[in-house]
Amino acid sequence: MSLGMIILGRQGSGKGTQAVRIAERFQVVHISTGDMLRSAVQEGTELGLKAKSIMDAGGLVTDDVVNGIVAERLAKDDVQNSGFLLDGYPRTVGQATELKQLVGESLKLAINLDVSIEEVTQRMMSRGREDDTPEAIARRLELYEAETAPLIKWFESENILCVIDGLGTEIEVHQRVIEEIERNIG
Ligand code: AMP
């Protein structure tokens, strides 16, 4: 597996949009656990049935379940050949340690797209996604601080963290991200 990256950021930070652009630019496979879970819900699979109520409430699907779908995806040929950009995973220290087990040294960079709680709340209120009720938004932000923010320190200690200011237009942020990735991975 060549180049492995992850993108972290509060819900509403624009990480999904940036992830699509980064994956295209660096020709790596974009893997969004949120998208995979939403497809499972739509298809009504067993996984989808398990995940739906948790997602609707803004909770986190269990590490076991998410680790399983990610491990399966990372084993596919396209990822093995081209590398990956994980979006929305890992979200807990348990997931991060599992990822390290799975990919080891291929994980080159953890991009933290930094946008304040106030700003992301405004953005989420206006995007109108089905799971964006005020309660679910509050719950997701709370869980991010409790479960995901500690990962920032974890990646820092692994020496692969890079923090990007997520304020500005999509293009401005994209430029910033590209410069940082090129600077870090050459
Ligand atoms: P996202 O599109 O990344 O905001 O994900 C939407 C929802 O899917 C989240 O609010 C969680 O309920 C669930 N989800 C996505 N990724 C994960 C993950 N890595 N761990 C646990 N739950 C997840």
Short mmCIF file of N, CA and C and ligand atoms in Angstrom, two decimals:
data_model
loop_
_atom_site.label_atom_id
_atom_site.label_comp_id
_atom_site.label_asym_id
_atom_site.label_seq_id
_atom_site.Cartn_x
_atom_site.Cartn_y
_atom_site.Cartn_z
N MET A 1 0.86 -1.19 0.00
CA MET A 1 0.00 0.00 0.00
C MET A 1 0.89 1.24 0.00
N SER A 2 0.65 2.16 -0.91
CA SER A 2 1.55 3.30 -1.03
C SER A 2 1.26 4.41 -0.03
N LEU A 3 0.41 5.35 -0.42
CA LEU A 3 0.18 6.53 0.41
C LEU A 3 -1.12 6.41 1.20
N GLY A 4 -1.01 6.50 2.53
CA GLY A 4 -2.19 6.47 3.38
C GLY A 4 -2.33 7.77 4.15
N MET A 5 -3.52 8.35 4.09
CA MET A 5 -3.76 9.61 4.83
C MET A 5 -5.11 9.51 5.51
N ILE A 6 -5.27 10.33 6.55
CA ILE A 6 -6.61 10.46 7.12
C ILE A 6 -6.94 11.94 7.25
N ILE A 7 -8.22 12.25 7.25
CA ILE A 7 -8.64 13.63 7.49
C ILE A 7 -9.60 13.66 8.66
N LEU A 8 -9.27 14.54 9.61
CA LEU A 8 -10.08 14.71 10.82
C LEU A 8 -10.69 16.09 10.80
N GLY A 9 -11.79 16.24 11.47
CA GLY A 9 -12.38 17.57 11.58
C GLY A 9 -13.78 17.42 12.14
N ARG A 10 -14.24 18.44 12.83
CA ARG A 10 -15.60 18.38 13.37
C ARG A 10 -16.59 18.19 12.22
N GLN A 11 -17.73 17.60 12.55
CA GLN A 11 -18.79 17.51 11.56
C GLN A 11 -19.11 18.92 11.11
N GLY A 12 -19.18 19.13 9.79
CA GLY A 12 -19.46 20.47 9.29
C GLY A 12 -18.20 21.29 9.03
N SER A 13 -17.03 20.68 9.18
CA SER A 13 -15.79 21.42 8.94
C SER A 13 -15.45 21.49 7.46
N GLY A 14 -16.18 20.73 6.66
CA GLY A 14 -15.90 20.69 5.23
C GLY A 14 -14.96 19.55 4.87
N LYS A 15 -14.74 18.62 5.81
CA LYS A 15 -13.77 17.56 5.54
C LYS A 15 -14.20 16.63 4.41
N GLY A 16 -15.51 16.38 4.30
CA GLY A 16 -15.99 15.50 3.22
C GLY A 16 -15.67 16.08 1.85
N THR A 17 -15.97 17.36 1.69
CA THR A 17 -15.73 18.06 0.42
C THR A 17 -14.23 18.09 0.11
N GLN A 18 -13.44 18.43 1.10
CA GLN A 18 -11.99 18.48 0.89
C GLN A 18 -11.45 17.09 0.60
N ALA A 19 -12.00 16.08 1.26
CA ALA A 19 -11.51 14.72 1.07
C ALA A 19 -11.67 14.29 -0.39
N VAL A 20 -12.82 14.60 -0.99
CA VAL A 20 -13.05 14.23 -2.39
C VAL A 20 -11.99 14.86 -3.28
N ARG A 21 -11.72 16.14 -3.05
CA ARG A 21 -10.72 16.86 -3.86
C ARG A 21 -9.31 16.32 -3.65
N ILE A 22 -8.96 16.03 -2.41
CA ILE A 22 -7.61 15.53 -2.12
C ILE A 22 -7.40 14.17 -2.79
N ALA A 23 -8.43 13.32 -2.66
CA ALA A 23 -8.32 11.97 -3.23
C ALA A 23 -8.10 12.05 -4.74
N GLU A 24 -8.81 12.99 -5.37
CA GLU A 24 -8.70 13.15 -6.82
C GLU A 24 -7.30 13.65 -7.17
N ARG A 25 -6.85 14.63 -6.45
CA ARG A 25 -5.56 15.25 -6.73
C ARG A 25 -4.39 14.27 -6.55
N PHE A 26 -4.44 13.48 -5.47
CA PHE A 26 -3.32 12.58 -5.18
C PHE A 26 -3.59 11.14 -5.63
N GLN A 27 -4.73 10.95 -6.32
CA GLN A 27 -5.05 9.62 -6.88
C GLN A 27 -5.03 8.50 -5.84
N VAL A 28 -5.66 8.79 -4.69
CA VAL A 28 -5.83 7.75 -3.67
C VAL A 28 -7.33 7.47 -3.52
N VAL A 29 -7.66 6.35 -2.92
CA VAL A 29 -9.07 5.97 -2.77
C VAL A 29 -9.68 6.69 -1.56
N HIS A 30 -10.79 7.39 -1.81
CA HIS A 30 -11.50 8.10 -0.75
C HIS A 30 -12.40 7.11 -0.02
N ILE A 31 -12.19 6.95 1.27
CA ILE A 31 -13.03 6.03 2.05
C ILE A 31 -13.72 6.81 3.16
N SER A 32 -15.03 6.99 3.02
CA SER A 32 -15.81 7.70 4.03
C SER A 32 -16.67 6.69 4.77
N THR A 33 -16.41 6.52 6.07
CA THR A 33 -17.22 5.56 6.84
C THR A 33 -18.67 6.06 6.94
N GLY A 34 -18.87 7.39 7.01
CA GLY A 34 -20.23 7.93 7.04
C GLY A 34 -21.00 7.53 5.77
N ASP A 35 -20.35 7.68 4.60
CA ASP A 35 -21.00 7.30 3.33
C ASP A 35 -21.29 5.80 3.30
N MET A 36 -20.34 4.99 3.77
CA MET A 36 -20.55 3.54 3.75
C MET A 36 -21.72 3.16 4.65
N LEU A 37 -21.79 3.80 5.82
CA LEU A 37 -22.88 3.50 6.74
C LEU A 37 -24.22 3.99 6.19
N ARG A 38 -24.21 5.18 5.57
CA ARG A 38 -25.47 5.68 4.98
C ARG A 38 -25.95 4.77 3.86
N SER A 39 -25.03 4.24 3.03
CA SER A 39 -25.45 3.29 1.99
C SER A 39 -26.05 2.04 2.61
N ALA A 40 -25.42 1.56 3.68
CA ALA A 40 -25.93 0.35 4.33
C ALA A 40 -27.35 0.59 4.87
N VAL A 41 -27.58 1.80 5.39
CA VAL A 41 -28.91 2.14 5.91
C VAL A 41 -29.90 2.13 4.75
N GLN A 42 -29.53 2.75 3.64
CA GLN A 42 -30.44 2.82 2.48
C GLN A 42 -30.75 1.46 1.90
N GLU A 43 -29.73 0.60 1.89
CA GLU A 43 -29.92 -0.74 1.33
C GLU A 43 -30.64 -1.65 2.32
N GLY A 44 -30.77 -1.19 3.56
CA GLY A 44 -31.46 -1.99 4.57
C GLY A 44 -30.72 -3.26 4.95
N THR A 45 -29.39 -3.25 4.85
CA THR A 45 -28.61 -4.43 5.26
C THR A 45 -28.65 -4.56 6.78
N GLU A 46 -28.13 -5.69 7.27
CA GLU A 46 -28.10 -5.92 8.71
C GLU A 46 -27.31 -4.82 9.42
N LEU A 47 -26.16 -4.47 8.78
CA LEU A 47 -25.34 -3.39 9.31
C LEU A 47 -26.12 -2.08 9.36
N GLY A 48 -26.85 -1.81 8.28
CA GLY A 48 -27.64 -0.59 8.19
C GLY A 48 -28.69 -0.51 9.28
N LEU A 49 -29.35 -1.64 9.51
CA LEU A 49 -30.40 -1.67 10.54
C LEU A 49 -29.81 -1.38 11.91
N LYS A 50 -28.60 -1.93 12.15
CA LYS A 50 -27.93 -1.70 13.43
C LYS A 50 -27.51 -0.24 13.58
N ALA A 51 -27.05 0.34 12.47
CA ALA A 51 -26.45 1.68 12.54
C ALA A 51 -27.47 2.81 12.56
N LYS A 52 -28.64 2.58 11.96
CA LYS A 52 -29.56 3.69 11.70
C LYS A 52 -29.93 4.50 12.94
N SER A 53 -30.37 3.82 14.00
CA SER A 53 -30.85 4.59 15.16
C SER A 53 -29.69 5.33 15.83
N ILE A 54 -28.52 4.70 15.80
CA ILE A 54 -27.33 5.36 16.39
C ILE A 54 -27.01 6.62 15.60
N MET A 55 -27.03 6.50 14.27
CA MET A 55 -26.69 7.65 13.42
C MET A 55 -27.73 8.76 13.58
N ASP A 56 -29.01 8.37 13.61
CA ASP A 56 -30.06 9.38 13.75
C ASP A 56 -29.92 10.17 15.05
N ALA A 57 -29.41 9.50 16.07
CA ALA A 57 -29.26 10.18 17.37
C ALA A 57 -27.93 10.91 17.49
N GLY A 58 -27.11 10.81 16.43
CA GLY A 58 -25.81 11.49 16.46
C GLY A 58 -24.76 10.74 17.29
N GLY A 59 -25.04 9.46 17.57
CA GLY A 59 -24.09 8.67 18.35
C GLY A 59 -23.00 8.06 17.48
N LEU A 60 -22.12 7.29 18.09
CA LEU A 60 -21.05 6.62 17.35
C LEU A 60 -21.37 5.13 17.24
N VAL A 61 -21.28 4.61 16.03
CA VAL A 61 -21.41 3.18 15.81
C VAL A 61 -20.22 2.51 16.52
N THR A 62 -20.41 1.30 17.05
CA THR A 62 -19.34 0.71 17.88
C THR A 62 -18.05 0.49 17.10
N ASP A 63 -16.94 0.57 17.81
CA ASP A 63 -15.62 0.37 17.21
C ASP A 63 -15.56 -0.95 16.44
N ASP A 64 -16.07 -2.00 17.03
CA ASP A 64 -16.04 -3.33 16.38
C ASP A 64 -16.63 -3.30 14.99
N VAL A 65 -17.82 -2.70 14.90
CA VAL A 65 -18.54 -2.67 13.63
C VAL A 65 -17.77 -1.83 12.61
N VAL A 66 -17.35 -0.64 13.02
CA VAL A 66 -16.68 0.26 12.08
C VAL A 66 -15.30 -0.30 11.70
N ASN A 67 -14.57 -0.82 12.67
CA ASN A 67 -13.26 -1.41 12.36
C ASN A 67 -13.42 -2.52 11.32
N GLY A 68 -14.49 -3.30 11.47
CA GLY A 68 -14.74 -4.40 10.53
C GLY A 68 -14.95 -3.90 9.11
N ILE A 69 -15.79 -2.88 8.93
CA ILE A 69 -16.05 -2.43 7.56
C ILE A 69 -14.81 -1.75 6.96
N VAL A 70 -14.04 -1.08 7.79
CA VAL A 70 -12.82 -0.42 7.28
C VAL A 70 -11.77 -1.47 6.89
N ALA A 71 -11.60 -2.47 7.74
CA ALA A 71 -10.61 -3.52 7.44
C ALA A 71 -10.94 -4.19 6.11
N GLU A 72 -12.23 -4.46 5.91
CA GLU A 72 -12.67 -5.11 4.67
C GLU A 72 -12.36 -4.23 3.46
N ARG A 73 -12.64 -2.94 3.62
CA ARG A 73 -12.43 -2.00 2.50
C ARG A 73 -10.94 -1.83 2.18
N LEU A 74 -10.12 -1.74 3.23
CA LEU A 74 -8.68 -1.52 3.02
C LEU A 74 -8.01 -2.71 2.35
N ALA A 75 -8.63 -3.88 2.47
CA ALA A 75 -8.03 -5.08 1.89
C ALA A 75 -8.24 -5.18 0.37
N LYS A 76 -9.12 -4.33 -0.18
CA LYS A 76 -9.44 -4.43 -1.61
C LYS A 76 -8.26 -3.95 -2.47
N ASP A 77 -8.22 -4.47 -3.70
CA ASP A 77 -7.11 -4.19 -4.61
C ASP A 77 -6.87 -2.72 -4.89
N ASP A 78 -7.96 -1.96 -5.11
CA ASP A 78 -7.77 -0.54 -5.46
C ASP A 78 -6.99 0.18 -4.36
N VAL A 79 -7.32 -0.11 -3.11
CA VAL A 79 -6.63 0.54 -1.99
C VAL A 79 -5.19 0.04 -1.90
N GLN A 80 -5.02 -1.24 -2.06
CA GLN A 80 -3.68 -1.82 -1.99
C GLN A 80 -2.77 -1.22 -3.07
N ASN A 81 -3.35 -0.94 -4.24
CA ASN A 81 -2.55 -0.41 -5.34
C ASN A 81 -2.34 1.10 -5.27
N SER A 82 -3.38 1.83 -4.84
CA SER A 82 -3.32 3.29 -4.97
C SER A 82 -3.18 4.04 -3.66
N GLY A 83 -3.41 3.37 -2.53
CA GLY A 83 -3.39 4.08 -1.25
C GLY A 83 -4.78 4.62 -0.91
N PHE A 84 -4.87 5.33 0.19
CA PHE A 84 -6.20 5.72 0.68
C PHE A 84 -6.20 7.07 1.38
N LEU A 85 -7.39 7.66 1.41
CA LEU A 85 -7.66 8.80 2.29
C LEU A 85 -8.90 8.43 3.10
N LEU A 86 -8.73 8.26 4.39
CA LEU A 86 -9.86 7.93 5.25
C LEU A 86 -10.52 9.20 5.75
N ASP A 87 -11.83 9.25 5.65
CA ASP A 87 -12.62 10.44 6.00
C ASP A 87 -13.68 10.00 7.01
N GLY A 88 -13.58 10.51 8.24
CA GLY A 88 -14.55 10.12 9.28
C GLY A 88 -14.12 8.89 10.06
N TYR A 89 -12.92 8.44 9.83
CA TYR A 89 -12.35 7.29 10.55
C TYR A 89 -10.85 7.50 10.63
N PRO A 90 -10.20 7.29 11.75
CA PRO A 90 -10.75 6.88 13.03
C PRO A 90 -11.42 8.03 13.77
N ARG A 91 -12.32 7.67 14.66
CA ARG A 91 -13.04 8.66 15.47
C ARG A 91 -12.83 8.43 16.95
N THR A 92 -12.16 7.34 17.29
CA THR A 92 -11.86 7.05 18.70
C THR A 92 -10.42 6.53 18.76
N VAL A 93 -9.84 6.58 19.95
CA VAL A 93 -8.47 6.07 20.08
C VAL A 93 -8.45 4.56 19.77
N GLY A 94 -9.52 3.86 20.14
CA GLY A 94 -9.61 2.43 19.82
C GLY A 94 -9.54 2.18 18.32
N GLN A 95 -10.22 3.03 17.54
CA GLN A 95 -10.18 2.90 16.08
C GLN A 95 -8.80 3.24 15.54
N ALA A 96 -8.16 4.25 16.14
CA ALA A 96 -6.84 4.66 15.66
C ALA A 96 -5.80 3.56 15.88
N THR A 97 -5.87 2.90 17.04
CA THR A 97 -4.89 1.84 17.29
C THR A 97 -5.15 0.66 16.35
N GLU A 98 -6.42 0.39 16.08
CA GLU A 98 -6.76 -0.67 15.12
C GLU A 98 -6.21 -0.33 13.74
N LEU A 99 -6.37 0.92 13.34
CA LEU A 99 -5.89 1.35 12.02
C LEU A 99 -4.38 1.17 11.93
N LYS A 100 -3.70 1.52 13.00
CA LYS A 100 -2.25 1.38 12.99
C LYS A 100 -1.85 -0.08 12.80
N GLN A 101 -2.58 -0.96 13.47
CA GLN A 101 -2.35 -2.40 13.30
C GLN A 101 -2.54 -2.81 11.85
N LEU A 102 -3.58 -2.23 11.24
CA LEU A 102 -3.95 -2.64 9.88
C LEU A 102 -2.98 -2.14 8.83
N VAL A 103 -2.56 -0.87 8.95
CA VAL A 103 -1.79 -0.29 7.84
C VAL A 103 -0.36 0.10 8.20
N GLY A 104 -0.06 0.16 9.49
CA GLY A 104 1.31 0.44 9.92
C GLY A 104 1.91 1.68 9.28
N GLU A 105 3.06 1.50 8.67
CA GLU A 105 3.83 2.62 8.13
C GLU A 105 3.22 3.29 6.92
N SER A 106 2.21 2.67 6.32
CA SER A 106 1.58 3.32 5.15
C SER A 106 0.87 4.61 5.54
N LEU A 107 0.51 4.73 6.81
CA LEU A 107 -0.19 5.94 7.24
C LEU A 107 0.82 7.07 7.40
N LYS A 108 0.75 8.01 6.45
CA LYS A 108 1.79 9.04 6.38
C LYS A 108 1.37 10.37 6.99
N LEU A 109 0.07 10.66 6.96
CA LEU A 109 -0.35 12.00 7.35
C LEU A 109 -1.76 12.00 7.92
N ALA A 110 -1.93 12.75 9.03
CA ALA A 110 -3.26 12.97 9.59
C ALA A 110 -3.55 14.47 9.49
N ILE A 111 -4.51 14.81 8.67
CA ILE A 111 -4.83 16.22 8.44
C ILE A 111 -5.98 16.61 9.37
N ASN A 112 -5.74 17.59 10.21
CA ASN A 112 -6.84 18.09 11.06
C ASN A 112 -7.36 19.39 10.47
N LEU A 113 -8.57 19.33 9.94
CA LEU A 113 -9.19 20.52 9.34
C LEU A 113 -9.89 21.27 10.48
N ASP A 114 -9.27 22.38 10.87
CA ASP A 114 -9.67 23.05 12.09
C ASP A 114 -10.72 24.14 11.85
N VAL A 115 -11.92 23.93 12.40
CA VAL A 115 -12.99 24.94 12.34
C VAL A 115 -13.67 24.95 13.71
N SER A 116 -13.95 26.15 14.23
CA SER A 116 -14.48 26.25 15.60
C SER A 116 -15.88 25.65 15.74
N ILE A 117 -16.24 25.33 16.98
CA ILE A 117 -17.57 24.78 17.27
C ILE A 117 -18.68 25.74 16.81
N GLU A 118 -18.49 27.04 17.06
CA GLU A 118 -19.51 28.04 16.69
C GLU A 118 -19.74 28.02 15.17
N GLU A 119 -18.64 28.01 14.43
CA GLU A 119 -18.74 28.05 12.97
C GLU A 119 -19.39 26.76 12.42
N VAL A 120 -18.98 25.59 12.91
CA VAL A 120 -19.57 24.36 12.36
C VAL A 120 -21.04 24.24 12.72
N THR A 121 -21.43 24.75 13.89
CA THR A 121 -22.85 24.68 14.27
C THR A 121 -23.68 25.48 13.26
N GLN A 122 -23.23 26.68 12.95
CA GLN A 122 -23.91 27.51 11.95
C GLN A 122 -24.03 26.77 10.62
N ARG A 123 -22.91 26.18 10.18
CA ARG A 123 -22.90 25.49 8.88
C ARG A 123 -23.86 24.31 8.86
N MET A 124 -23.86 23.52 9.96
CA MET A 124 -24.72 22.33 9.97
C MET A 124 -26.19 22.69 10.01
N MET A 125 -26.52 23.76 10.74
CA MET A 125 -27.91 24.20 10.81
C MET A 125 -28.42 24.55 9.43
N SER A 126 -27.52 25.01 8.55
CA SER A 126 -28.00 25.46 7.24
C SER A 126 -27.86 24.40 6.14
N ARG A 127 -27.23 23.23 6.41
CA ARG A 127 -27.08 22.28 5.30
C ARG A 127 -28.27 21.34 5.13
N GLY A 128 -29.09 21.21 6.19
CA GLY A 128 -30.35 20.49 6.07
C GLY A 128 -30.27 19.00 5.79
N ARG A 129 -29.26 18.30 6.33
CA ARG A 129 -29.20 16.86 6.14
C ARG A 129 -30.20 16.22 7.10
N GLU A 130 -30.69 15.03 6.73
CA GLU A 130 -31.76 14.40 7.50
C GLU A 130 -31.38 14.15 8.96
N ASP A 131 -30.08 13.82 9.18
CA ASP A 131 -29.67 13.55 10.57
C ASP A 131 -29.15 14.81 11.27
N ASP A 132 -29.40 15.98 10.69
CA ASP A 132 -28.96 17.24 11.30
C ASP A 132 -30.03 17.91 12.16
N THR A 133 -30.61 17.19 13.10
CA THR A 133 -31.53 17.83 14.04
C THR A 133 -30.65 18.54 15.07
N PRO A 134 -31.19 19.59 15.73
CA PRO A 134 -30.38 20.30 16.73
C PRO A 134 -29.81 19.37 17.79
N GLU A 135 -30.61 18.37 18.21
CA GLU A 135 -30.13 17.44 19.24
C GLU A 135 -28.97 16.61 18.72
N ALA A 136 -29.11 16.11 17.46
CA ALA A 136 -28.06 15.26 16.90
C ALA A 136 -26.78 16.06 16.67
N ILE A 137 -26.94 17.31 16.24
CA ILE A 137 -25.77 18.17 16.03
C ILE A 137 -25.01 18.34 17.35
N ALA A 138 -25.77 18.67 18.40
CA ALA A 138 -25.15 18.89 19.72
C ALA A 138 -24.46 17.61 20.20
N ARG A 139 -25.13 16.50 19.99
CA ARG A 139 -24.59 15.21 20.44
C ARG A 139 -23.29 14.88 19.70
N ARG A 140 -23.28 15.10 18.37
CA ARG A 140 -22.08 14.79 17.58
C ARG A 140 -20.91 15.67 17.99
N LEU A 141 -21.19 16.94 18.26
CA LEU A 141 -20.10 17.84 18.65
C LEU A 141 -19.54 17.45 20.01
N GLU A 142 -20.46 17.06 20.90
CA GLU A 142 -20.05 16.63 22.23
C GLU A 142 -19.15 15.39 22.14
N LEU A 143 -19.59 14.44 21.32
CA LEU A 143 -18.81 13.21 21.15
C LEU A 143 -17.47 13.48 20.49
N TYR A 144 -17.45 14.45 19.59
CA TYR A 144 -16.20 14.79 18.92
C TYR A 144 -15.18 15.26 19.95
N GLU A 145 -15.62 16.17 20.83
CA GLU A 145 -14.70 16.67 21.85
C GLU A 145 -14.23 15.54 22.77
N ALA A 146 -15.18 14.67 23.13
CA ALA A 146 -14.84 13.62 24.10
C ALA A 146 -14.02 12.49 23.48
N GLU A 147 -14.39 12.05 22.29
CA GLU A 147 -13.79 10.84 21.71
C GLU A 147 -12.75 11.11 20.63
N THR A 148 -13.02 12.11 19.79
CA THR A 148 -12.17 12.29 18.61
C THR A 148 -11.05 13.30 18.84
N ALA A 149 -11.36 14.39 19.56
CA ALA A 149 -10.31 15.39 19.80
C ALA A 149 -9.04 14.79 20.44
N PRO A 150 -9.17 13.81 21.37
CA PRO A 150 -7.95 13.21 21.92
C PRO A 150 -7.04 12.58 20.85
N LEU A 151 -7.63 12.23 19.73
CA LEU A 151 -6.83 11.64 18.65
C LEU A 151 -5.81 12.61 18.09
N ILE A 152 -6.13 13.90 18.18
CA ILE A 152 -5.23 14.91 17.63
C ILE A 152 -3.87 14.79 18.34
N LYS A 153 -3.92 14.66 19.66
CA LYS A 153 -2.69 14.45 20.45
C LYS A 153 -2.02 13.13 20.05
N TRP A 154 -2.84 12.12 19.84
CA TRP A 154 -2.32 10.80 19.49
C TRP A 154 -1.53 10.87 18.17
N PHE A 155 -2.10 11.55 17.18
CA PHE A 155 -1.40 11.67 15.90
C PHE A 155 -0.17 12.56 16.01
N GLU A 156 -0.27 13.53 16.91
CA GLU A 156 0.88 14.40 17.13
C GLU A 156 2.05 13.56 17.68
N SER A 157 1.72 12.70 18.62
CA SER A 157 2.78 11.87 19.20
C SER A 157 3.32 10.86 18.18
N GLU A 158 2.52 10.56 17.18
CA GLU A 158 2.99 9.67 16.10
C GLU A 158 3.77 10.45 15.05
N ASN A 159 3.84 11.79 15.25
CA ASN A 159 4.57 12.66 14.31
C ASN A 159 3.99 12.72 12.90
N ILE A 160 2.67 12.57 12.79
CA ILE A 160 2.10 12.65 11.44
C ILE A 160 0.97 13.69 11.36
N LEU A 161 0.84 14.51 12.42
CA LEU A 161 -0.27 15.47 12.43
C LEU A 161 0.05 16.73 11.63
N CYS A 162 -0.92 17.18 10.84
CA CYS A 162 -0.79 18.52 10.27
C CYS A 162 -2.13 19.25 10.40
N VAL A 163 -2.09 20.46 10.92
CA VAL A 163 -3.31 21.20 11.21
C VAL A 163 -3.53 22.25 10.13
N ILE A 164 -4.74 22.28 9.57
CA ILE A 164 -5.06 23.23 8.51
C ILE A 164 -6.24 24.10 8.97
N ASP A 165 -6.12 25.39 8.78
CA ASP A 165 -7.22 26.30 9.08
C ASP A 165 -8.34 26.07 8.05
N GLY A 166 -9.51 25.67 8.54
CA GLY A 166 -10.61 25.33 7.64
C GLY A 166 -11.53 26.49 7.32
N LEU A 167 -11.17 27.70 7.71
CA LEU A 167 -12.00 28.86 7.38
C LEU A 167 -11.60 29.41 6.01
N GLY A 168 -12.63 29.82 5.24
CA GLY A 168 -12.34 30.37 3.92
C GLY A 168 -13.14 29.62 2.88
N THR A 169 -12.94 29.95 1.62
CA THR A 169 -13.69 29.26 0.56
C THR A 169 -13.13 27.86 0.37
N GLU A 170 -13.93 27.03 -0.31
CA GLU A 170 -13.52 25.66 -0.58
C GLU A 170 -12.16 25.64 -1.30
N ILE A 171 -11.99 26.54 -2.26
CA ILE A 171 -10.75 26.59 -3.05
C ILE A 171 -9.56 27.03 -2.18
N GLU A 172 -9.80 28.04 -1.36
CA GLU A 172 -8.71 28.51 -0.49
C GLU A 172 -8.23 27.39 0.44
N VAL A 173 -9.21 26.72 1.05
CA VAL A 173 -8.84 25.65 1.98
C VAL A 173 -8.13 24.52 1.21
N HIS A 174 -8.63 24.21 0.03
CA HIS A 174 -8.03 23.16 -0.79
C HIS A 174 -6.55 23.47 -1.08
N GLN A 175 -6.30 24.72 -1.45
CA GLN A 175 -4.91 25.14 -1.73
C GLN A 175 -4.02 24.92 -0.52
N ARG A 176 -4.53 25.34 0.64
CA ARG A 176 -3.78 25.17 1.88
C ARG A 176 -3.47 23.69 2.13
N VAL A 177 -4.49 22.85 1.94
CA VAL A 177 -4.32 21.43 2.21
C VAL A 177 -3.27 20.83 1.28
N ILE A 178 -3.37 21.18 0.01
CA ILE A 178 -2.43 20.62 -0.97
C ILE A 178 -0.99 21.01 -0.64
N GLU A 179 -0.81 22.29 -0.30
CA GLU A 179 0.55 22.75 0.04
C GLU A 179 1.11 21.96 1.21
N GLU A 180 0.26 21.77 2.22
CA GLU A 180 0.71 21.03 3.41
C GLU A 180 1.03 19.57 3.08
N ILE A 181 0.17 18.95 2.29
CA ILE A 181 0.42 17.54 1.95
C ILE A 181 1.73 17.44 1.18
N GLU A 182 1.92 18.32 0.21
CA GLU A 182 3.15 18.24 -0.59
C GLU A 182 4.39 18.50 0.26
N ARG A 183 4.24 19.43 1.19
CA ARG A 183 5.36 19.75 2.06
C ARG A 183 5.71 18.53 2.96
N ASN A 184 4.67 17.83 3.39
CA ASN A 184 4.88 16.72 4.32
C ASN A 184 5.26 15.41 3.69
N ILE A 185 4.72 15.13 2.50
CA ILE A 185 5.04 13.83 1.93
C ILE A 185 5.94 13.95 0.71
N GLY A 186 6.21 15.19 0.34
CA GLY A 186 7.14 15.43 -0.77
C GLY A 186 6.52 15.07 -2.09
P1 AMP B 1 -20.16 11.39 8.93
O1 AMP B 1 -20.72 11.43 7.56
O2 AMP B 1 -18.67 11.09 8.94
O3 AMP B 1 -20.49 12.60 9.74
O4 AMP B 1 -20.83 10.15 9.68
C1 AMP B 1 -22.22 10.09 9.90
C2 AMP B 1 -22.53 9.21 11.10
O5 AMP B 1 -22.05 7.87 10.86
C3 AMP B 1 -21.87 9.63 12.40
O6 AMP B 1 -22.62 10.61 13.08
C4 AMP B 1 -21.80 8.30 13.16
O7 AMP B 1 -23.05 7.96 13.71
C5 AMP B 1 -21.51 7.31 12.06
N1 AMP B 1 -20.05 7.10 11.85
C6 AMP B 1 -19.32 7.44 10.76
N2 AMP B 1 -18.02 7.12 10.91
C7 AMP B 1 -17.92 6.57 12.15
C8 AMP B 1 -16.83 6.05 12.91
N3 AMP B 1 -15.58 6.06 12.44
N4 AMP B 1 -17.12 5.57 14.15
C9 AMP B 1 -18.36 5.55 14.64
N5 AMP B 1 -19.42 6.04 13.99
C10 AMP B 1 -19.22 6.54 12.75
#
